[in-house]
């Protein structure tokens, strides 16, 4: 299945079935494209993230599944908690988000936020969809409330921005120090056990570096291993990145540096927050 939303010329969502019961919904309405995912079980279905500006996400998901729906928002950034989240909220769906990122969503939504439908997303939670389930793993770093979802029996990880998508932003004011982040990477390494069968579906799959075999639109444990090595290298001073300018208001005053690996194309960090 590969279809395009025809309802709105400016704001299109491309849907791709990645494998049985897993779909990617891609919003390319802005310069940087962003992905959400739909996981369908025999009893329920879950949408992971709410895209940014594209309209019609709720209707597209309803075309794919008639199961009861809820949404998990992996972190509070506007490209993951955007218009799709608003549509699901307006349709009465429950939304799960870490309370540590709630302040971002409060800023985005103001008085429109339907708090009675918002639930805290915590490490160790498990969403049972019938024949499949998703485990919630907290992975603070990119933001303090960043969460990832692991479908353990199928070895599929939905990582959003927590480990980046080739590009990684750790320079943000809301990001952890790299020393703190390293512990989270090591924890994830333990969980995945360097298993090359694990497919990691990130939040911006269009950024996945061309290192990967042709047509591979997911990350794997090689990426995680390199990300861990790069993080160690930056912390212990063996690696010094290149200075980088990002012309955005919220980047003012931050000394952004970037390192590159074979798999990790652009790892941005704040030189003063190692
Ligand atoms: Zn983000």
Coordinates of C-alpha atoms and ligand atoms in Angstrom, one line a residue:
X1 CA 0.0 0.0 0.0
X2 CA 1.4 3.4 -1.0
X3 CA -1.1 6.2 -1.1
X4 CA -1.1 10.0 -1.0
X5 CA -3.6 12.2 0.8
X6 CA -5.4 14.0 -2.0
X7 CA -7.5 16.3 0.2
X8 CA -5.0 19.1 0.5
X9 CA -2.5 20.0 -2.1
X10 CA -0.2 22.0 0.2
X11 CA -0.2 19.6 3.1
X12 CA 0.2 16.1 2.0
X13 CA 0.8 13.0 4.0
X14 CA 2.4 10.0 2.3
X15 CA 1.5 6.6 3.8
X16 CA 3.7 3.6 3.4
X17 CA 3.1 0.1 4.8
X18 CA 6.5 -0.9 6.1
X19 CA 5.5 -4.4 7.1
X20 CA 2.5 -6.3 8.5
X21 CA 0.6 -3.9 10.7
X22 CA 3.1 -1.1 10.7
X23 CA 2.7 2.0 8.6
X24 CA 4.7 5.2 8.2
X25 CA 2.9 8.5 7.7
X26 CA 5.2 11.1 6.4
X27 CA 4.6 14.9 6.5
X28 CA 6.7 16.7 3.9
X29 CA 4.8 20.0 4.1
X30 CA 7.8 21.8 5.6
X31 CA 11.4 21.8 4.6
X32 CA 12.3 19.0 6.9
X33 CA 10.0 16.0 6.6
X34 CA 8.8 14.2 9.6
X35 CA 7.4 10.7 10.3
X36 CA 4.7 9.3 12.4
X37 CA 3.9 5.6 12.7
X38 CA 0.7 3.5 13.0
X39 CA 0.9 0.1 14.7
X40 CA -2.3 -2.0 14.3
X41 CA -3.0 -4.9 16.7
X42 CA -6.0 -7.2 16.7
X43 CA -7.7 -5.2 19.5
X44 CA -6.3 -1.7 19.3
X45 CA -4.2 0.6 17.2
X46 CA -1.6 3.1 18.3
X47 CA -0.4 6.2 16.4
X48 CA 3.2 7.3 17.4
X49 CA 3.5 11.0 17.0
X50 CA 1.4 13.7 15.5
X51 CA 3.4 15.2 12.6
X52 CA 3.7 18.9 12.1
X53 CA 1.5 20.8 9.7
X54 CA -0.1 18.2 7.4
X55 CA -3.9 18.0 7.6
X56 CA -6.0 14.9 7.4
X57 CA -3.9 12.5 9.5
X58 CA -6.9 11.3 11.6
X59 CA -8.9 10.5 8.5
X60 CA -6.1 8.7 6.8
X61 CA -5.5 6.5 9.9
X62 CA -9.2 5.7 10.0
X63 CA -9.0 4.5 6.4
X64 CA -6.4 2.0 7.4
X65 CA -7.9 0.7 10.7
X66 CA -11.3 0.7 12.4
X67 CA -9.7 -0.4 15.8
X68 CA -9.9 1.9 18.8
X69 CA -7.1 4.5 18.6
X70 CA -4.9 6.4 20.9
X71 CA -1.7 8.5 20.3
X72 CA 1.7 8.4 21.9
X73 CA 3.7 11.6 21.5
X74 CA 7.4 10.8 21.9
X75 CA 8.4 14.3 22.9
X76 CA 7.1 17.9 23.0
X77 CA 8.7 19.3 19.8
X78 CA 6.2 21.0 17.4
X79 CA 7.1 18.7 14.5
X80 CA 5.9 15.6 16.5
X81 CA 3.1 17.2 18.5
X82 CA 1.6 19.2 15.7
X83 CA -1.6 19.2 13.7
X84 CA -2.1 15.4 13.7
X85 CA -2.1 15.5 17.5
X86 CA -4.7 18.3 17.5
X87 CA -6.9 16.2 15.2
X88 CA -6.7 13.2 17.4
X89 CA -7.4 15.3 20.5
X90 CA -10.4 16.9 18.8
X91 CA -11.8 13.5 17.9
X92 CA -11.6 12.5 21.6
X93 CA -8.6 10.2 21.5
X94 CA -6.4 9.7 24.6
X95 CA -2.9 11.2 24.1
X96 CA 0.1 10.0 26.0
X97 CA 3.1 12.3 26.6
X98 CA 5.8 12.5 29.2
X99 CA 5.0 15.1 31.9
X100 CA 8.6 16.3 31.5
X101 CA 7.8 17.7 28.0
X102 CA 4.3 18.9 28.9
X103 CA 5.4 22.5 29.1
X104 CA 6.3 22.5 25.4
X105 CA 2.9 21.2 24.4
X106 CA 1.2 23.8 26.7
X107 CA 3.1 26.5 24.9
X108 CA 2.0 25.1 21.5
X109 CA -1.7 24.6 22.4
X110 CA -2.5 27.2 25.1
X111 CA -6.1 27.0 26.1
X112 CA -6.9 24.5 23.3
X113 CA -5.1 21.7 25.2
X114 CA -7.6 19.1 26.3
X115 CA -6.0 18.1 29.6
X116 CA -8.6 15.5 30.5
X117 CA -7.4 13.5 27.4
X118 CA -3.7 13.8 28.3
X119 CA -2.0 11.1 30.2
X120 CA 1.6 10.8 31.5
X121 CA 3.8 8.5 29.5
X122 CA 6.3 6.7 31.8
X123 CA 9.2 4.4 31.5
X124 CA 8.1 0.7 31.9
X125 CA 4.6 1.2 30.6
X126 CA 3.3 -1.4 28.2
X127 CA 0.6 -0.9 25.5
X128 CA -1.1 -4.2 24.7
X129 CA -2.7 -4.0 21.2
X130 CA -3.9 -7.7 21.2
X131 CA -1.4 -9.7 19.1
X132 CA 1.4 -7.1 19.5
X133 CA 2.6 -4.9 22.4
X134 CA 4.8 -1.8 22.8
X135 CA 7.1 -1.2 25.7
X136 CA 7.8 2.4 26.7
X137 CA 11.4 3.2 27.4
X138 CA 12.4 6.7 28.7
X139 CA 15.4 8.1 26.9
X140 CA 16.1 11.6 28.1
X141 CA 18.7 13.4 26.0
X142 CA 17.3 15.3 23.0
X143 CA 14.6 16.5 25.4
X144 CA 14.0 15.5 29.0
X145 CA 10.7 13.8 28.2
X146 CA 11.9 11.8 25.1
X147 CA 10.4 8.3 25.0
X148 CA 11.0 5.4 22.7
X149 CA 8.8 2.4 22.0
X150 CA 10.0 -1.1 21.6
X151 CA 8.0 -3.9 20.1
X152 CA 10.1 -6.6 21.7
X153 CA 8.7 -9.8 20.1
X154 CA 9.1 -8.3 16.6
X155 CA 12.3 -6.5 17.3
X156 CA 11.1 -3.1 16.1
X157 CA 12.1 0.1 17.8
X158 CA 10.4 3.5 17.3
X159 CA 13.0 6.0 18.3
X160 CA 11.6 9.4 17.0
X161 CA 14.4 12.0 17.7
X162 CA 15.9 10.2 20.8
X163 CA 18.9 8.9 18.8
X164 CA 18.4 11.2 15.8
X165 CA 17.9 9.9 12.2
X166 CA 21.4 10.4 10.9
X167 CA 21.2 14.0 12.0
X168 CA 21.0 14.4 15.8
X169 CA 20.3 17.5 17.8
X170 CA 21.8 17.5 21.3
X171 CA 22.6 21.2 21.3
X172 CA 19.2 22.3 22.4
X173 CA 18.6 24.2 25.7
X174 CA 16.3 21.3 26.7
X175 CA 18.9 18.6 25.9
X176 CA 20.9 16.7 28.5
X177 CA 24.7 17.0 28.8
X178 CA 26.5 14.3 26.7
X179 CA 27.7 12.6 29.9
X180 CA 24.1 12.1 31.0
X181 CA 23.1 11.1 27.4
X182 CA 25.9 8.4 27.2
X183 CA 24.3 6.5 30.1
X184 CA 21.0 6.4 28.2
X185 CA 22.8 5.1 25.0
X186 CA 24.5 2.4 27.1
X187 CA 21.1 1.4 28.6
X188 CA 19.6 1.1 25.1
X189 CA 22.6 -0.9 23.9
X190 CA 21.9 -3.4 26.8
X191 CA 18.3 -3.7 25.9
X192 CA 18.9 -4.2 22.2
X193 CA 22.0 -6.4 22.8
X194 CA 23.5 -5.3 19.5
X195 CA 21.0 -7.5 17.7
X196 CA 21.3 -6.8 13.9
X197 CA 17.7 -8.0 13.4
X198 CA 16.4 -5.0 15.3
X199 CA 14.9 -2.4 12.9
X200 CA 14.9 1.2 14.3
X201 CA 12.3 3.4 12.8
X202 CA 13.3 7.1 13.5
X203 CA 11.4 10.3 13.4
X204 CA 12.9 11.7 10.2
X205 CA 13.6 8.7 8.0
X206 CA 14.4 11.0 5.0
X207 CA 17.6 12.0 6.8
X208 CA 18.9 8.4 7.1
X209 CA 22.4 8.5 5.6
X210 CA 23.1 6.8 2.4
X211 CA 25.6 4.5 4.2
X212 CA 22.9 2.0 4.6
X213 CA 22.1 -0.6 2.0
X214 CA 19.9 0.7 -0.9
X215 CA 16.3 1.0 0.1
X216 CA 17.0 0.5 3.8
X217 CA 14.8 3.2 5.4
X218 CA 15.5 2.2 9.0
X219 CA 18.5 2.4 11.3
X220 CA 20.1 -0.6 12.9
X221 CA 22.5 -1.3 15.8
X222 CA 25.6 -0.2 13.8
X223 CA 24.2 3.3 14.1
X224 CA 23.7 3.0 17.8
X225 CA 27.2 1.6 18.3
X226 CA 28.7 4.5 16.4
X227 CA 26.6 7.1 18.2
X228 CA 27.9 5.8 21.5
X229 CA 31.5 5.9 20.3
X230 CA 31.1 9.4 19.0
X231 CA 29.6 10.5 22.3
X232 CA 32.4 9.0 24.3
X233 CA 34.9 10.7 21.9
X234 CA 33.4 14.1 22.4
X235 CA 33.3 13.7 26.1
X236 CA 36.9 12.6 26.6
X237 CA 38.2 15.2 24.1
X238 CA 39.5 12.8 21.5
X239 CA 37.0 14.1 19.0
X240 CA 36.6 17.8 18.3
X241 CA 33.8 18.7 16.0
X242 CA 33.5 21.6 13.6
X243 CA 31.8 24.8 14.6
X244 CA 28.4 25.1 13.1
X245 CA 25.9 27.9 12.7
X246 CA 22.2 27.2 12.7
X247 CA 20.3 30.4 11.9
X248 CA 17.4 30.0 14.3
X249 CA 16.4 32.3 17.2
X250 CA 16.5 29.5 19.8
X251 CA 20.1 28.6 18.8
X252 CA 21.5 32.1 19.7
X253 CA 24.2 32.0 22.2
X254 CA 24.8 28.3 22.0
X255 CA 28.3 27.1 20.8
X256 CA 27.2 24.4 18.4
X257 CA 29.7 21.9 17.2
X258 CA 29.1 18.9 14.9
X259 CA 30.9 15.6 14.4
X260 CA 30.4 13.1 11.7
X261 CA 30.8 9.3 11.5
X262 CA 30.1 6.7 8.8
X263 CA 26.5 6.2 9.9
X264 CA 25.8 9.3 11.9
X265 CA 25.9 12.1 9.4
X266 CA 25.6 15.2 11.6
X267 CA 25.8 15.0 15.4
X268 CA 25.2 18.5 16.8
X269 CA 26.1 19.3 20.4
X270 CA 26.7 22.3 22.7
X271 CA 30.5 22.4 23.3
X272 CA 29.8 23.7 26.9
X273 CA 27.5 20.9 27.8
X274 CA 29.6 17.8 27.5
Ligands
LIG1 ZN1 12.7 16.7 18.4

